[in-house]
mmCIF file of C-alpha atoms and ligand atoms in Angstrom:
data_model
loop_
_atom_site.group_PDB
_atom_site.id
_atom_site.type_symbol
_atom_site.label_atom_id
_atom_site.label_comp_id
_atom_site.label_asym_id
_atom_site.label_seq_id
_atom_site.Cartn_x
_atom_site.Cartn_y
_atom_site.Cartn_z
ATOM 1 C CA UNK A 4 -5.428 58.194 40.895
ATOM 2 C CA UNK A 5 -9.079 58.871 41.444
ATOM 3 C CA UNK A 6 -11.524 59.358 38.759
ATOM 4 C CA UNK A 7 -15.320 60.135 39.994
ATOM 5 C CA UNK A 8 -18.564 59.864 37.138
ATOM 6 C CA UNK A 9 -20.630 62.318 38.780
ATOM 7 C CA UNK A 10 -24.150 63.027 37.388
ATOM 8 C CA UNK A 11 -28.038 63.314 37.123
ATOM 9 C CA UNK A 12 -30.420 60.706 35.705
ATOM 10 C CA UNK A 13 -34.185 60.957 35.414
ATOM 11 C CA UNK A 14 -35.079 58.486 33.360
ATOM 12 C CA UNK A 15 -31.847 56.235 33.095
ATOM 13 C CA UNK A 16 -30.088 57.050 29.709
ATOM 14 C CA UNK A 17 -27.075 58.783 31.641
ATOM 15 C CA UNK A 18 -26.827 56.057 34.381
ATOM 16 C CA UNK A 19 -26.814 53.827 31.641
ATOM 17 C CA UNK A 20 -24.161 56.061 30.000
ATOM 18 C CA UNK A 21 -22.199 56.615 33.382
ATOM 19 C CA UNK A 22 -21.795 52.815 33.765
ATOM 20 C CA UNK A 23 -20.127 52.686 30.479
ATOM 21 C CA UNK A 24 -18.034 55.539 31.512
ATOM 22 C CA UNK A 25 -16.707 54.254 34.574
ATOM 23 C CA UNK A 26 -16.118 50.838 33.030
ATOM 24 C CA UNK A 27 -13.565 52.584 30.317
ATOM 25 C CA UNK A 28 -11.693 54.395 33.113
ATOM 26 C CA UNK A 29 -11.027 51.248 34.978
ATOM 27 C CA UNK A 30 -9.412 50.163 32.449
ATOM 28 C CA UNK A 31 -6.164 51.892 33.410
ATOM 29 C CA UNK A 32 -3.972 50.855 35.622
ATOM 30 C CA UNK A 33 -4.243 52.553 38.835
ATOM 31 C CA UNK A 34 -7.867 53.957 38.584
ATOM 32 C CA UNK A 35 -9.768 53.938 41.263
ATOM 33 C CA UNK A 36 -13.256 54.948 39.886
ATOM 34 C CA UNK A 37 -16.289 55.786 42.005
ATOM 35 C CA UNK A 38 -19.919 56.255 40.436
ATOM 36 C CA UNK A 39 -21.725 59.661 42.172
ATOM 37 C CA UNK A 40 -25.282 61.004 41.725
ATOM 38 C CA UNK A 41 -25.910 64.638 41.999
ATOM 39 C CA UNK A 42 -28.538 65.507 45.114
ATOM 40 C CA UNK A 43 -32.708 65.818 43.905
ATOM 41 C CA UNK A 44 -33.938 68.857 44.034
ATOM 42 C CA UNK A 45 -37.682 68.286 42.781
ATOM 43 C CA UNK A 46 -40.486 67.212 44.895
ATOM 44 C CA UNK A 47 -41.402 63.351 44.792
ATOM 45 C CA UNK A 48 -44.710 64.801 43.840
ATOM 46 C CA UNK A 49 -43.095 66.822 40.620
ATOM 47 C CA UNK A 50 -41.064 63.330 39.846
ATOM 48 C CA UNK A 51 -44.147 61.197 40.191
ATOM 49 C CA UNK A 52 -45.696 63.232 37.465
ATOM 50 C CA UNK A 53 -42.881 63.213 35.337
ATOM 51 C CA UNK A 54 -43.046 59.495 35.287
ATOM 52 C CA UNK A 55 -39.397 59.492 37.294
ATOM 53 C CA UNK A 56 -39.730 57.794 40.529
ATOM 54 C CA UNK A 57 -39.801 54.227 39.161
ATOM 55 C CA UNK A 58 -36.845 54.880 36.931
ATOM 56 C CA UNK A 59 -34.869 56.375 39.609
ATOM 57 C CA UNK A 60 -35.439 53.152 41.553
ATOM 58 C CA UNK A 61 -32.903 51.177 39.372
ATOM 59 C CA UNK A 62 -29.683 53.763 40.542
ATOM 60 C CA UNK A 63 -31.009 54.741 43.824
ATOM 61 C CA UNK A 64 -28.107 52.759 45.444
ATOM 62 C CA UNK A 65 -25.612 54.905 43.819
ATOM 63 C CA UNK A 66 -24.154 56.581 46.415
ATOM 64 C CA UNK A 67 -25.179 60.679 46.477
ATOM 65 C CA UNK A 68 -21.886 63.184 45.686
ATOM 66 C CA UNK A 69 -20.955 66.177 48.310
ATOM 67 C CA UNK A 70 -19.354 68.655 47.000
ATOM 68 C CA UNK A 71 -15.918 68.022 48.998
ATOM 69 C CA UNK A 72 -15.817 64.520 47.207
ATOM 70 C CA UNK A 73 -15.227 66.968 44.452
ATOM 71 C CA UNK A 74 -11.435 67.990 45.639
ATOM 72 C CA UNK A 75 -10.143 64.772 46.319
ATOM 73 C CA UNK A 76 -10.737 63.391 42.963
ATOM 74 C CA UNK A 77 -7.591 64.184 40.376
ATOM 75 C CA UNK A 78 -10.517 63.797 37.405
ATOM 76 C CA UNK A 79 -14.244 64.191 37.450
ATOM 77 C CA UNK A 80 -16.391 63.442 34.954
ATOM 78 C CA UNK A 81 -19.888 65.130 34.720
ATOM 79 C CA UNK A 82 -23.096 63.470 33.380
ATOM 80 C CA UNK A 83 -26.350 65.797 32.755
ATOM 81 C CA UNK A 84 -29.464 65.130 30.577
ATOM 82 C CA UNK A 85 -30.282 68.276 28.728
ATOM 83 C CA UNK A 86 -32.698 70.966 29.535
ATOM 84 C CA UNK A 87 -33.274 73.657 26.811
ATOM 85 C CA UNK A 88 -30.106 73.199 25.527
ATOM 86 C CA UNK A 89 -28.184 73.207 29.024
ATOM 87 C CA UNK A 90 -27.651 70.596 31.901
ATOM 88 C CA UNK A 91 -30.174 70.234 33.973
ATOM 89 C CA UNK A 92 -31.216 72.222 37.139
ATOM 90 C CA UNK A 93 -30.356 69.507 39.690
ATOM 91 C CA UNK A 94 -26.689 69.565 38.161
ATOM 92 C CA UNK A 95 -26.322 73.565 38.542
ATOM 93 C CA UNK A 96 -27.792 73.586 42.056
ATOM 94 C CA UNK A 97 -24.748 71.172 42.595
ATOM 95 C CA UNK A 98 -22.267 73.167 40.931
ATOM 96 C CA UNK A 99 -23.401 76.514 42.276
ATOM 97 C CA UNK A 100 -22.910 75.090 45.776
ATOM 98 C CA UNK A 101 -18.972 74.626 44.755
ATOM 99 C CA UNK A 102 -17.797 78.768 45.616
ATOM 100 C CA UNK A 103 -15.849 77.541 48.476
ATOM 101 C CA UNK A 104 -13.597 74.769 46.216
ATOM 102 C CA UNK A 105 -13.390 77.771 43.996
ATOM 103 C CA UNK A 106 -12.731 79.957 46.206
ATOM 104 C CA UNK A 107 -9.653 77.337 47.309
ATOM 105 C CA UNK A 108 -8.831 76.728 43.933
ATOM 106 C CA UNK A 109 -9.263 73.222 44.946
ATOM 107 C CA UNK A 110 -10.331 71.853 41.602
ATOM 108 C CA UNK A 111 -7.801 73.974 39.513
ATOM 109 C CA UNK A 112 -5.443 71.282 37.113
ATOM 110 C CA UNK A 113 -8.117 68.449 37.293
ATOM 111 C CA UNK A 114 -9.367 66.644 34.475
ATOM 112 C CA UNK A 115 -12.537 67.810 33.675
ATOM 113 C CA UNK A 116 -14.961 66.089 31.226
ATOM 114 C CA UNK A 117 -18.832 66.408 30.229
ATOM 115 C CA UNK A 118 -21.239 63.686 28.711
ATOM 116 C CA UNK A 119 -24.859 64.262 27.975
ATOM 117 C CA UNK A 120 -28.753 63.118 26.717
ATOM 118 C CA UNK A 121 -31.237 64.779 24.361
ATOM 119 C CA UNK A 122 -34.485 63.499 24.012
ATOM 120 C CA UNK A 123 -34.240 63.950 19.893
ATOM 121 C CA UNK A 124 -30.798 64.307 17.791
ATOM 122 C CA UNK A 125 -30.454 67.928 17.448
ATOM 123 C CA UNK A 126 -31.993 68.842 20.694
ATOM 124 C CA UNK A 127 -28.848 70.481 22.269
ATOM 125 C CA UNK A 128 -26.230 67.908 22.898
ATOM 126 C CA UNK A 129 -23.356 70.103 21.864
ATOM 127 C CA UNK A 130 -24.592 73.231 23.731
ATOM 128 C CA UNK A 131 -24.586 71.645 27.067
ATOM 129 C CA UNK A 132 -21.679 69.968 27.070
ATOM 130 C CA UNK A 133 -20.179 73.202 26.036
ATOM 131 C CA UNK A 134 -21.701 75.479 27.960
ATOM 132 C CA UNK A 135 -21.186 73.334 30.851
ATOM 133 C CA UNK A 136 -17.159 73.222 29.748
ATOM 134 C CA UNK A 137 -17.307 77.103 31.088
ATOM 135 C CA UNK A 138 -17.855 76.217 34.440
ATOM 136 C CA UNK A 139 -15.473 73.529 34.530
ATOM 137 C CA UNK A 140 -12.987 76.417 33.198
ATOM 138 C CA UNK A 141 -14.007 78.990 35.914
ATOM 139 C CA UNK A 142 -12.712 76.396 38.485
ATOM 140 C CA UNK A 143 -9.511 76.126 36.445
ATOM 141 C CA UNK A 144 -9.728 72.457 35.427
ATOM 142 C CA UNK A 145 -8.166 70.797 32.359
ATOM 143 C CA UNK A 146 -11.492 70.239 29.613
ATOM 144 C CA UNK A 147 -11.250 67.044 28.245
ATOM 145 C CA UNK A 148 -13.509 65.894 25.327
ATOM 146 C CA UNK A 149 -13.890 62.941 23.146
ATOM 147 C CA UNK A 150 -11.283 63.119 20.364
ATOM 148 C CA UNK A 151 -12.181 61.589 17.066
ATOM 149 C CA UNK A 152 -9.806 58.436 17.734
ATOM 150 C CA UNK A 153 -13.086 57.094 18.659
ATOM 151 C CA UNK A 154 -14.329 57.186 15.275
ATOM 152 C CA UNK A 155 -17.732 55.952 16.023
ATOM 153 C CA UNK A 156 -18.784 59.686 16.264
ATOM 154 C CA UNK A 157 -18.161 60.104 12.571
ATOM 155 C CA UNK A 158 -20.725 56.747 11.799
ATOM 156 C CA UNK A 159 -23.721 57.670 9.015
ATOM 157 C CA UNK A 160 -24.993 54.135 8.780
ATOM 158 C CA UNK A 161 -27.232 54.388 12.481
ATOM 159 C CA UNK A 162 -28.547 57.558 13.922
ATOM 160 C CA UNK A 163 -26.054 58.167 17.147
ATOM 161 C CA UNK A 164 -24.878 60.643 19.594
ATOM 162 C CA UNK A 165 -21.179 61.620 20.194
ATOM 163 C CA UNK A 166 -19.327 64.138 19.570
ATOM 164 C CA UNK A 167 -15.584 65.794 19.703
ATOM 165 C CA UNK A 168 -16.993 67.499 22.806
ATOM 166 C CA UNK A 169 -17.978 64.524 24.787
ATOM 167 C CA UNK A 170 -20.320 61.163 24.594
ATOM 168 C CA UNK A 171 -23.737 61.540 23.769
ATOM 169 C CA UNK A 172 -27.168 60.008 24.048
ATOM 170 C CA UNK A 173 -30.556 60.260 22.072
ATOM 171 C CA UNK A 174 -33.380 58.932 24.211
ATOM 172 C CA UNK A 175 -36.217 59.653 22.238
ATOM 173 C CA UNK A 176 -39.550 61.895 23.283
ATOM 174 C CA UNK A 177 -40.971 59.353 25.305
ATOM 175 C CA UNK A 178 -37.288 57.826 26.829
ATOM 176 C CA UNK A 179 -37.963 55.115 24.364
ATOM 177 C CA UNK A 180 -34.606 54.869 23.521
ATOM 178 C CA UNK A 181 -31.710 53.530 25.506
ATOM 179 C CA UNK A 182 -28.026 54.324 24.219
ATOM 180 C CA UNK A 183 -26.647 51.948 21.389
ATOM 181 C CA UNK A 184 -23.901 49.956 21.803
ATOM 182 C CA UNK A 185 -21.774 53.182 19.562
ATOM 183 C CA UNK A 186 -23.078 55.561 22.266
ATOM 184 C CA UNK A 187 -21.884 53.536 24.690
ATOM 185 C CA UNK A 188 -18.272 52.652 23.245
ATOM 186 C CA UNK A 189 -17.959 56.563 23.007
ATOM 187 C CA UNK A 190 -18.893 56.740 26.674
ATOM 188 C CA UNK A 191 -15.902 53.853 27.188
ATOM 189 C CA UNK A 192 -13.864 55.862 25.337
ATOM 190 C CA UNK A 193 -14.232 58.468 27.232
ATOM 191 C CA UNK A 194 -13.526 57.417 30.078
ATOM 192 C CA UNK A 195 -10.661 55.354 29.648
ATOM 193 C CA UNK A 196 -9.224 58.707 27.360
ATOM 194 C CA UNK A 197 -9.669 60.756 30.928
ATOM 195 C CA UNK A 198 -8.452 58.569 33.197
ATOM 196 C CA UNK A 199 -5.437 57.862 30.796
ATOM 197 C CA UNK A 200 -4.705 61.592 30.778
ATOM 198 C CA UNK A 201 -5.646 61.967 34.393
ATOM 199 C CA UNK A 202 -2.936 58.766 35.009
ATOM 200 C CA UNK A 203 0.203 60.997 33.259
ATOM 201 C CA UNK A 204 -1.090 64.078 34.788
ATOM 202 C CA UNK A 205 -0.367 62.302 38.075
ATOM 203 C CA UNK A 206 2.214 60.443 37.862
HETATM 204 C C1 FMN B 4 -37.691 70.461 31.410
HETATM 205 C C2 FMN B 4 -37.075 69.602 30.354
HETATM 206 C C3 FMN B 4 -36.371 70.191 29.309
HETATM 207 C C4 FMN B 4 -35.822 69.406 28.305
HETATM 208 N N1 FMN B 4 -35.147 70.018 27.277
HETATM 209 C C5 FMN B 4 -34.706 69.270 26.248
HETATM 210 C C6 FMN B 4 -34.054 69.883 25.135
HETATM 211 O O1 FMN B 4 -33.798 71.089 25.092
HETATM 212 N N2 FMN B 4 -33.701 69.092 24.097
HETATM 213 C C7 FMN B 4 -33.939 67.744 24.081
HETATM 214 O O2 FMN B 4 -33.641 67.080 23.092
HETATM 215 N N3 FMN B 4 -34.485 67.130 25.161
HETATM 216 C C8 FMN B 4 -34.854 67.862 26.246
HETATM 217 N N4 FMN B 4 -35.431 67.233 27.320
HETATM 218 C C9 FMN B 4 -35.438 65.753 27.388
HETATM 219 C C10 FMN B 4 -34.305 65.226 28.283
HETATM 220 O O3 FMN B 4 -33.054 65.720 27.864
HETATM 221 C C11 FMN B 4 -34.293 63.683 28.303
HETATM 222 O O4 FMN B 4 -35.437 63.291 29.028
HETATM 223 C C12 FMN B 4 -33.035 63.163 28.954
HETATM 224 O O5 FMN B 4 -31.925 63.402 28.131
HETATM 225 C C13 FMN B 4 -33.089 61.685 29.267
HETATM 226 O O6 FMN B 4 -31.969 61.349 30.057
HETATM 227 P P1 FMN B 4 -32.169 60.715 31.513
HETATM 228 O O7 FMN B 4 -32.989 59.501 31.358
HETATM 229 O O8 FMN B 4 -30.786 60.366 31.996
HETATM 230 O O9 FMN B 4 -32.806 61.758 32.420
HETATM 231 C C14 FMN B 4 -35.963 67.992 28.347
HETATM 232 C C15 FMN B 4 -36.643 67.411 29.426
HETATM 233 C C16 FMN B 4 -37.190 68.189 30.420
HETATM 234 C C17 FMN B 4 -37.914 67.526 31.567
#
């Protein structure tokens, strides 16, 4: 049973989140789990402004995802930092270059699953991991969240992401902030609660 973590970092917080993901899908017996980035699309020019390049350094060895790596998974699970309230641009251009799985129905009764970063706490969390649930449905997959077993998301003693949709991070305006250890339990949970269902599904 193959699980693949699939996503775009600029800055870190969802690499950082995407280890913790893969690390709770290993934990069931018979995962194998493989870590993906999404292709660049901006200029090394646009990312030197933004203050990216260095922090891109730390994942660059993280193998990049083609889009047939897509069919032979049995669950994927998608990592995006937020961009006005959606993923980002790099993870669309990926998506949108998927018609052909779709087109196969290659990806139809997979596990499908969505984590995600805001730079502050109510800066759109929810709406991208929701709207990005759509296309996940278009290609027929099986939408997997983060139930509230993990009962982290329902903490009011820390400010923290998560949510019944999937794991969240806050990473502050500046990318101050990496995710707490709650965020990343959630993002454990997650995974393990994918693969587990990915695991049955399977067998
Ligand atoms: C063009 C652009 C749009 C963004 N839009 C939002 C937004 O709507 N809400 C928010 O809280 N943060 C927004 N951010 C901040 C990013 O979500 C934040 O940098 C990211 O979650 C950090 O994760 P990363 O280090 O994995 O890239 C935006 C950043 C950029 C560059």
């Amino acid at each position: 049973m193959k699980v693949l973590v699939v996503y775009y970092s600029m800055y870190g917080h969802i690499h950082r989140m995407a280890e913790a993901v893969a690390e709770g899908a290993r934990e069931v017996a018979g995962a194998e789990v493989e870590m993906r980035r999404v292709p660049e699309t901006l200029p090394v020019e646009v990312l030197e402004k933004m203050g990216a390049v260095e922090a891109q350094k730390a994942f660059a060895e993280v193998p990049v995802c083609t889009v047939d790596e897509l069919a032979s998974a049995d669950a994927i699970i998608f990592g995006t930092p937020t961009r006005f309230g959606n993923m980002c641009g790099q993870m669309r251009q990926f998506l949108d270059a998927t018609g052909q799985l779709w087109l196969k129905g290659a990806l139809v009764g997979k596990v499908g699953s969505v984590f995600a970063s805001t730079a502050v706490q109510h800066g759109g969390q929810e709406s991208t991991i929701l709207s990005f649930h759509v296309t996940l449905l278009h290609h027929g997959m099986i939408v997997v969240g983060l139930p509230y077993a993990f009962q982290g998301q329902m903490r009011l003693d820390e400010i923290t992401g998560g949510s019944p949709y999937g794991a969240t991070t806050i990473a502050g305006t500046e990318g101050q902030r990496m995710p707490s250890d709650n965020e990343l339990a959630a993002a454990r949970f997650q995974g393990e609660h994918v693969a587990t269902i990915a695991a049955r599904l399977a067998g």
